[in-house]
PDB file of C-alpha atoms and ligand atoms in Angstrom:
ATOM      1  CA  MET G   1       0.000   0.000   0.000  1.00 51.00           C
ATOM      2  CA  SER G   2       1.540   3.305  -1.012  1.00 52.00           C
ATOM      3  CA  ASP G   3       0.791   6.943  -0.398  1.00 58.00           C
ATOM      4  CA  ASP G   4      -0.331   6.538   3.234  1.00 71.00           C
ATOM      5  CA  ALA G   5       1.466   9.599   4.491  1.00 75.00           C
ATOM      6  CA  SER G   6      -0.118  12.035   2.046  1.00 82.00           C
ATOM      7  CA  THR G   7      -3.661  10.777   2.665  1.00 88.00           C
ATOM      8  CA  ASP G   8      -5.901  12.427   5.270  1.00 91.00           C
ATOM      9  CA  THR G   9      -7.617   9.479   6.936  1.00 92.00           C
ATOM     10  CA  THR G  10      -9.638  11.409   9.516  1.00 93.00           C
ATOM     11  CA  ARG G  11     -12.626  11.015   7.171  1.00 96.00           C
ATOM     12  CA  LEU G  12     -12.123   7.266   6.892  1.00 98.00           C
ATOM     13  CA  VAL G  13     -15.027   5.745   8.834  1.00 98.00           C
ATOM     14  CA  VAL G  14     -15.281   2.068   9.688  1.00 98.00           C
ATOM     15  CA  VAL G  15     -18.653   0.551  10.595  1.00 98.00           C
ATOM     16  CA  SER G  16     -18.006  -2.872  12.086  1.00 97.00           C
ATOM     17  CA  GLY G  17     -19.489  -5.374  14.517  1.00 93.00           C
ATOM     18  CA  PRO G  18     -20.400  -9.050  14.762  1.00 87.00           C
ATOM     19  CA  GLY G  19     -21.658 -10.903  11.688  1.00 80.00           C
ATOM     20  CA  GLY G  20     -25.455 -10.657  11.593  1.00 80.00           C
ATOM     21  CA  VAL G  21     -25.665  -7.464  13.654  1.00 85.00           C
ATOM     22  CA  GLY G  22     -27.154  -5.588  10.697  1.00 91.00           C
ATOM     23  CA  LYS G  23     -24.186  -3.539   9.442  1.00 94.00           C
ATOM     24  CA  GLY G  24     -25.263  -3.849   5.817  1.00 94.00           C
ATOM     25  CA  THR G  25     -28.804  -2.617   6.477  1.00 95.00           C
ATOM     26  CA  VAL G  26     -27.599   0.289   8.617  1.00 97.00           C
ATOM     27  CA  VAL G  27     -24.981   1.421   6.085  1.00 97.00           C
ATOM     28  CA  HIS G  28     -27.503   1.124   3.238  1.00 96.00           C
ATOM     29  CA  SER G  29     -29.947   3.334   5.123  1.00 97.00           C
ATOM     30  CA  LEU G  30     -27.146   5.772   6.111  1.00 98.00           C
ATOM     31  CA  LEU G  31     -26.301   6.184   2.426  1.00 97.00           C
ATOM     32  CA  GLU G  32     -29.945   6.758   1.487  1.00 97.00           C
ATOM     33  CA  ARG G  33     -30.130   9.578   4.024  1.00 97.00           C
ATOM     34  CA  HIS G  34     -26.697  11.022   3.217  1.00 97.00           C
ATOM     35  CA  PRO G  35     -25.968  10.317  -0.472  1.00 97.00           C
ATOM     36  CA  HIS G  36     -22.749  12.357  -0.401  1.00 96.00           C
ATOM     37  CA  LEU G  37     -21.060   9.650   1.678  1.00 97.00           C
ATOM     38  CA  TRP G  38     -18.827   7.310  -0.313  1.00 97.00           C
ATOM     39  CA  VAL G  39     -19.253   3.623   0.533  1.00 97.00           C
ATOM     40  CA  SER G  40     -16.472   1.255  -0.467  1.00 96.00           C
ATOM     41  CA  VAL G  41     -17.289  -1.891  -2.495  1.00 97.00           C
ATOM     42  CA  SER G  42     -15.241  -4.787  -1.104  1.00 98.00           C
ATOM     43  CA  ALA G  43     -13.707  -7.732  -2.900  1.00 98.00           C
ATOM     44  CA  THR G  44     -14.619 -11.237  -1.758  1.00 98.00           C
ATOM     45  CA  THR G  45     -13.987 -14.860  -2.659  1.00 98.00           C
ATOM     46  CA  ARG G  46     -17.463 -15.906  -1.491  1.00 97.00           C
ATOM     47  CA  ALA G  47     -20.062 -16.797  -4.098  1.00 97.00           C
ATOM     48  CA  PRO G  48     -22.761 -14.217  -4.856  1.00 97.00           C
ATOM     49  CA  ARG G  49     -26.056 -14.679  -3.015  1.00 95.00           C
ATOM     50  CA  PRO G  50     -29.297 -14.426  -4.966  1.00 96.00           C
ATOM     51  CA  GLY G  51     -29.881 -10.790  -5.881  1.00 96.00           C
ATOM     52  CA  GLU G  52     -26.238  -9.719  -5.492  1.00 97.00           C
ATOM     53  CA  THR G  53     -24.539  -8.035  -8.438  1.00 97.00           C
ATOM     54  CA  ASP G  54     -20.825  -8.056  -9.208  1.00 98.00           C
ATOM     55  CA  GLY G  55     -19.339  -4.586  -8.792  1.00 97.00           C
ATOM     56  CA  VAL G  56     -22.343  -3.358  -6.785  1.00 95.00           C
ATOM     57  CA  HIS G  57     -22.530  -5.507  -3.660  1.00 94.00           C
ATOM     58  CA  TYR G  58     -19.012  -6.901  -3.969  1.00 97.00           C
ATOM     59  CA  HIS G  59     -16.313  -7.477  -6.528  1.00 98.00           C
ATOM     60  CA  PHE G  60     -16.604 -11.267  -6.678  1.00 98.00           C
ATOM     61  CA  LEU G  61     -13.116 -12.705  -7.235  1.00 98.00           C
ATOM     62  CA  ASP G  62     -11.685 -16.207  -7.419  1.00 98.00           C
ATOM     63  CA  ASN G  63      -8.831 -17.144  -5.081  1.00 98.00           C
ATOM     64  CA  ALA G  64      -6.139 -16.459  -7.687  1.00 98.00           C
ATOM     65  CA  ALA G  65      -7.425 -12.952  -8.376  1.00 98.00           C
ATOM     66  CA  PHE G  66      -7.674 -12.241  -4.649  1.00 98.00           C
ATOM     67  CA  ASP G  67      -4.076 -13.502  -4.158  1.00 98.00           C
ATOM     68  CA  GLY G  68      -3.000 -11.239  -7.008  1.00 98.00           C
ATOM     69  CA  LEU G  69      -4.443  -8.178  -5.277  1.00 97.00           C
ATOM     70  CA  ILE G  70      -2.707  -9.104  -2.013  1.00 98.00           C
ATOM     71  CA  ALA G  71       0.605  -9.512  -3.847  1.00 98.00           C
ATOM     72  CA  ALA G  72       0.132  -6.155  -5.588  1.00 97.00           C
ATOM     73  CA  ASP G  73      -0.489  -4.496  -2.179  1.00 96.00           C
ATOM     74  CA  GLY G  74      -3.929  -3.572  -3.431  1.00 97.00           C
ATOM     75  CA  PHE G  75      -5.826  -3.933  -0.154  1.00 98.00           C
ATOM     76  CA  LEU G  76      -6.143  -1.425   2.672  1.00 97.00           C
ATOM     77  CA  GLU G  77      -7.030  -4.467   4.785  1.00 98.00           C
ATOM     78  CA  TRP G  78      -8.236  -7.987   4.196  1.00 98.00           C
ATOM     79  CA  ALA G  79      -9.399 -10.838   6.421  1.00 98.00           C
ATOM     80  CA  SER G  80     -10.705 -14.392   6.356  1.00 96.00           C
ATOM     81  CA  PHE G  81     -14.201 -14.694   7.733  1.00 92.00           C
ATOM     82  CA  ALA G  82     -16.312 -17.868   7.973  1.00 85.00           C
ATOM     83  CA  GLY G  83     -14.391 -19.639   5.222  1.00 92.00           C
ATOM     84  CA  ASN G  84     -14.093 -16.791   2.719  1.00 97.00           C
ATOM     85  CA  ARG G  85     -11.766 -13.841   2.223  1.00 98.00           C
ATOM     86  CA  TYR G  86     -12.878 -10.207   2.130  1.00 98.00           C
ATOM     87  CA  GLY G  87     -10.796  -7.132   1.363  1.00 98.00           C
ATOM     88  CA  THR G  88     -11.043  -3.373   0.930  1.00 98.00           C
ATOM     89  CA  PRO G  89      -9.466  -2.158  -2.338  1.00 97.00           C
ATOM     90  CA  TRP G  90      -7.176   0.732  -1.454  1.00 96.00           C
ATOM     91  CA  SER G  91      -6.788   2.798  -4.636  1.00 92.00           C
ATOM     92  CA  SER G  92     -10.436   3.882  -5.051  1.00 90.00           C
ATOM     93  CA  ILE G  93     -10.625   4.805  -1.368  1.00 94.00           C
ATOM     94  CA  ARG G  94      -7.459   6.838  -1.538  1.00 95.00           C
ATOM     95  CA  ASP G  95      -8.862   8.722  -4.535  1.00 94.00           C
ATOM     96  CA  ALA G  96     -12.159   9.396  -2.727  1.00 95.00           C
ATOM     97  CA  LEU G  97     -10.297  10.667   0.373  1.00 96.00           C
ATOM     98  CA  HIS G  98      -8.134  12.919  -1.799  1.00 95.00           C
ATOM     99  CA  GLN G  99     -11.355  14.340  -3.273  1.00 95.00           C
ATOM    100  CA  GLY G 100     -12.471  15.262   0.237  1.00 95.00           C
ATOM    101  CA  ARG G 101     -15.187  12.615   0.475  1.00 96.00           C
ATOM    102  CA  THR G 102     -16.129  10.882   3.706  1.00 97.00           C
ATOM    103  CA  VAL G 103     -15.478   7.178   3.109  1.00 98.00           C
ATOM    104  CA  ILE G 104     -17.476   4.434   4.840  1.00 98.00           C
ATOM    105  CA  LEU G 105     -16.141   0.881   5.160  1.00 98.00           C
ATOM    106  CA  GLU G 106     -18.593  -1.810   6.264  1.00 98.00           C
ATOM    107  CA  ILE G 107     -16.257  -4.606   7.340  1.00 97.00           C
ATOM    108  CA  GLU G 108     -15.833  -7.303   9.988  1.00 94.00           C
ATOM    109  CA  ILE G 109     -13.797  -6.796  13.117  1.00 94.00           C
ATOM    110  CA  GLN G 110     -10.343  -8.184  12.217  1.00 95.00           C
ATOM    111  CA  GLY G 111     -10.321  -5.822   9.247  1.00 97.00           C
ATOM    112  CA  ALA G 112     -11.439  -2.903  11.415  1.00 97.00           C
ATOM    113  CA  LEU G 113      -8.537  -3.556  13.788  1.00 97.00           C
ATOM    114  CA  GLN G 114      -6.117  -3.600  10.846  1.00 97.00           C
ATOM    115  CA  VAL G 115      -7.442  -0.198   9.764  1.00 97.00           C
ATOM    116  CA  ARG G 116      -6.869   1.055  13.324  1.00 97.00           C
ATOM    117  CA  ARG G 117      -3.222  -0.110  13.257  1.00 96.00           C
ATOM    118  CA  ARG G 118      -2.527   1.398   9.842  1.00 96.00           C
ATOM    119  CA  PHE G 119      -4.493   4.600  10.292  1.00 96.00           C
ATOM    120  CA  PRO G 120      -4.753   5.517  13.990  1.00 96.00           C
ATOM    121  CA  ASP G 121      -6.857   8.593  13.166  1.00 96.00           C
ATOM    122  CA  ALA G 122      -9.574   6.671  11.268  1.00 97.00           C
ATOM    123  CA  LEU G 123     -12.956   6.670  13.043  1.00 98.00           C
ATOM    124  CA  LEU G 124     -14.098   3.230  14.246  1.00 98.00           C
ATOM    125  CA  ILE G 125     -17.765   2.596  15.012  1.00 98.00           C
ATOM    126  CA  PHE G 126     -18.879  -0.695  16.565  1.00 96.00           C
ATOM    127  CA  LEU G 127     -22.470  -1.810  15.989  1.00 95.00           C
ATOM    128  CA  ALA G 128     -23.517  -4.072  18.871  1.00 91.00           C
ATOM    129  CA  PRO G 129     -26.544  -6.392  18.926  1.00 86.00           C
ATOM    130  CA  PRO G 130     -29.200  -5.667  21.572  1.00 83.00           C
ATOM    131  CA  SER G 131     -28.537  -9.242  22.828  1.00 76.00           C
ATOM    132  CA  GLY G 132     -26.894 -12.538  21.833  1.00 69.00           C
ATOM    133  CA  GLU G 133     -30.292 -14.143  21.205  1.00 73.00           C
ATOM    134  CA  ILE G 134     -31.276 -11.430  18.775  1.00 74.00           C
ATOM    135  CA  LEU G 135     -27.990 -11.848  16.893  1.00 70.00           C
ATOM    136  CA  GLU G 136     -28.640 -15.600  16.474  1.00 77.00           C
ATOM    137  CA  LYS G 137     -32.221 -14.964  15.318  1.00 79.00           C
ATOM    138  CA  ARG G 138     -31.029 -12.461  12.712  1.00 76.00           C
ATOM    139  CA  LEU G 139     -28.366 -14.860  11.391  1.00 73.00           C
ATOM    140  CA  ARG G 140     -30.895 -17.671  11.061  1.00 79.00           C
ATOM    141  CA  GLY G 141     -33.640 -15.410   9.749  1.00 79.00           C
ATOM    142  CA  ARG G 142     -31.444 -14.414   6.834  1.00 74.00           C
ATOM    143  CA  GLY G 143     -31.807 -17.994   5.560  1.00 72.00           C
ATOM    144  CA  THR G 144     -28.684 -17.808   3.409  1.00 73.00           C
ATOM    145  CA  GLU G 145     -26.315 -19.952   5.492  1.00 74.00           C
ATOM    146  CA  ASP G 146     -26.419 -23.657   6.342  1.00 78.00           C
ATOM    147  CA  GLU G 147     -26.248 -24.831   9.987  1.00 80.00           C
ATOM    148  CA  ASP G 148     -22.446 -25.369   9.928  1.00 80.00           C
ATOM    149  CA  ARG G 149     -21.829 -21.840   8.756  1.00 78.00           C
ATOM    150  CA  ILE G 150     -24.278 -20.412  11.311  1.00 77.00           C
ATOM    151  CA  GLY G 151     -22.423 -22.358  14.041  1.00 78.00           C
ATOM    152  CA  GLU G 152     -19.064 -20.960  12.908  1.00 74.00           C
ATOM    153  CA  ARG G 153     -20.425 -17.454  12.886  1.00 71.00           C
ATOM    154  CA  LEU G 154     -21.981 -17.746  16.358  1.00 72.00           C
ATOM    155  CA  ALA G 155     -18.751 -19.165  17.805  1.00 72.00           C
ATOM    156  CA  LEU G 156     -16.972 -16.040  16.642  1.00 69.00           C
ATOM    157  CA  GLY G 157     -19.523 -13.848  18.414  1.00 72.00           C
ATOM    158  CA  GLU G 158     -18.011 -13.859  21.892  1.00 72.00           C
ATOM    159  CA  TRP G 159     -14.548 -12.750  20.719  1.00 80.00           C
ATOM    160  CA  GLU G 160     -16.184 -10.171  18.496  1.00 82.00           C
ATOM    161  CA  ILE G 161     -18.131  -8.517  21.331  1.00 81.00           C
ATOM    162  CA  GLU G 162     -14.933  -8.215  23.415  1.00 82.00           C
ATOM    163  CA  GLN G 163     -13.337  -6.116  20.687  1.00 92.00           C
ATOM    164  CA  ALA G 164     -15.894  -3.311  21.130  1.00 92.00           C
ATOM    165  CA  ARG G 165     -13.639  -1.551  23.659  1.00 92.00           C
ATOM    166  CA  LYS G 166     -11.039  -0.928  20.928  1.00 95.00           C
ATOM    167  CA  PHE G 167     -13.501   1.215  18.944  1.00 97.00           C
ATOM    168  CA  ASP G 168     -14.129   4.953  19.208  1.00 97.00           C
ATOM    169  CA  HIS G 169     -17.914   4.540  19.490  1.00 96.00           C
ATOM    170  CA  VAL G 170     -20.290   1.681  20.303  1.00 95.00           C
ATOM    171  CA  ILE G 171     -23.855   1.890  19.025  1.00 95.00           C
ATOM    172  CA  VAL G 172     -26.504  -0.653  20.021  1.00 92.00           C
ATOM    173  CA  ASN G 173     -28.453  -1.539  16.896  1.00 92.00           C
ATOM    174  CA  ASP G 174     -31.950  -1.576  18.425  1.00 92.00           C
ATOM    175  CA  THR G 175     -33.546  -0.066  15.346  1.00 95.00           C
ATOM    176  CA  VAL G 176     -32.047   0.817  11.975  1.00 96.00           C
ATOM    177  CA  ASP G 177     -33.267   4.419  12.200  1.00 97.00           C
ATOM    178  CA  GLY G 178     -31.829   4.829  15.696  1.00 97.00           C
ATOM    179  CA  ALA G 179     -28.437   3.467  14.614  1.00 97.00           C
ATOM    180  CA  VAL G 180     -28.397   5.730  11.536  1.00 98.00           C
ATOM    181  CA  ASP G 181     -29.299   8.740  13.727  1.00 97.00           C
ATOM    182  CA  ALA G 182     -26.434   7.889  16.070  1.00 97.00           C
ATOM    183  CA  ILE G 183     -23.884   7.543  13.257  1.00 98.00           C
ATOM    184  CA  GLY G 184     -25.136  10.797  11.746  1.00 97.00           C
ATOM    185  CA  ARG G 185     -24.557  12.574  15.067  1.00 97.00           C
ATOM    186  CA  ILE G 186     -21.036  11.138  15.375  1.00 97.00           C
ATOM    187  CA  LEU G 187     -20.184  12.288  11.842  1.00 97.00           C
ATOM    188  CA  GLY G 188     -21.812  15.684  12.407  1.00 96.00           C
ATOM    189  CA  LEU G 189     -24.251  15.193   9.482  1.00 94.00           C
TER     190      LEU G 189
HETATM  191  P1  5GP B   1     -21.225 -11.381   4.037  1.00 92.88           P
HETATM  192  O1  5GP B   1     -20.644 -12.665   3.516  1.00 92.88           O
HETATM  193  O2  5GP B   1     -22.372 -11.629   4.982  1.00 92.88           O
HETATM  194  O3  5GP B   1     -21.559 -10.404   2.945  1.00 92.88           O
HETATM  195  O4  5GP B   1     -20.092 -10.658   4.884  1.00 92.88           O
HETATM  196  C1  5GP B   1     -19.459 -11.318   5.935  1.00 92.88           C
HETATM  197  C2  5GP B   1     -18.683 -10.327   6.754  1.00 92.88           C
HETATM  198  O5  5GP B   1     -17.612  -9.776   5.973  1.00 92.88           O
HETATM  199  C3  5GP B   1     -19.515  -9.131   7.200  1.00 92.88           C
HETATM  200  O6  5GP B   1     -19.258  -8.938   8.595  1.00 92.88           O
HETATM  201  C4  5GP B   1     -18.991  -7.985   6.380  1.00 92.88           C
HETATM  202  O7  5GP B   1     -19.064  -6.750   7.065  1.00 92.88           O
HETATM  203  C5  5GP B   1     -17.551  -8.396   6.206  1.00 92.88           C
HETATM  204  N1  5GP B   1     -16.874  -7.725   5.085  1.00 92.88           N
HETATM  205  C6  5GP B   1     -17.387  -7.285   3.916  1.00 92.88           C
HETATM  206  N2  5GP B   1     -16.444  -6.704   3.173  1.00 92.88           N
HETATM  207  C7  5GP B   1     -15.293  -6.745   3.892  1.00 92.88           C
HETATM  208  C8  5GP B   1     -13.961  -6.262   3.666  1.00 92.88           C
HETATM  209  O8  5GP B   1     -13.623  -5.666   2.655  1.00 92.88           O
HETATM  210  N3  5GP B   1     -13.050  -6.510   4.648  1.00 92.88           N
HETATM  211  C9  5GP B   1     -13.367  -7.157   5.799  1.00 92.88           C
HETATM  212  N4  5GP B   1     -12.406  -7.321   6.707  1.00 92.88           N
HETATM  213  N5  5GP B   1     -14.607  -7.600   6.041  1.00 92.88           N
HETATM  214  C10 5GP B   1     -15.562  -7.394   5.113  1.00 92.88           C
END
């Protein structure tokens, strides 16, 4: 990754939290309310779910292409999560930051912690579930994962919740509107 020093990362905003907490829904709604925000499209090796479009929801890559981007230092961060790899392409984000945009990353926790190490002045927001039971219900309710995958994701949950203290802000995702209000206040929107 090049050009770190010349990039102002105080407008780099990470929205993270446990899988199933509703990050995607909250960020989608945040963008609807504040269309000037710039939301990064991640790369992933996971297969598209029904209704997902390449280049819109993710850049869907095979393992070789993902390895190529790692080798080319093309990721701001990347992480393995529940059997797949996910990464934030750096060059488009750097361009958006240089244009003065506020950049939102919706990523899992290991990636958020990498952003913190690389860019200490980035803003880290942790979305927390109202309770463990609600998190499990949301994961199952999505109906896109088999039981093994749901088990893997729930096992991660405890470690994930402990990481909240490393974030600048913790927001309990009781309702989507409430979480979007809270993020808006933090960003001064
Ligand atoms: P899903 O497979 O449900 O779309 O995403 C699984 C997890 O990967 C979610 O917690 C999502 O926020 C996270 N994720 C999506 N893109 C990235 C990324 O670029 N980097 C990292 N570290 N996590 C990501």
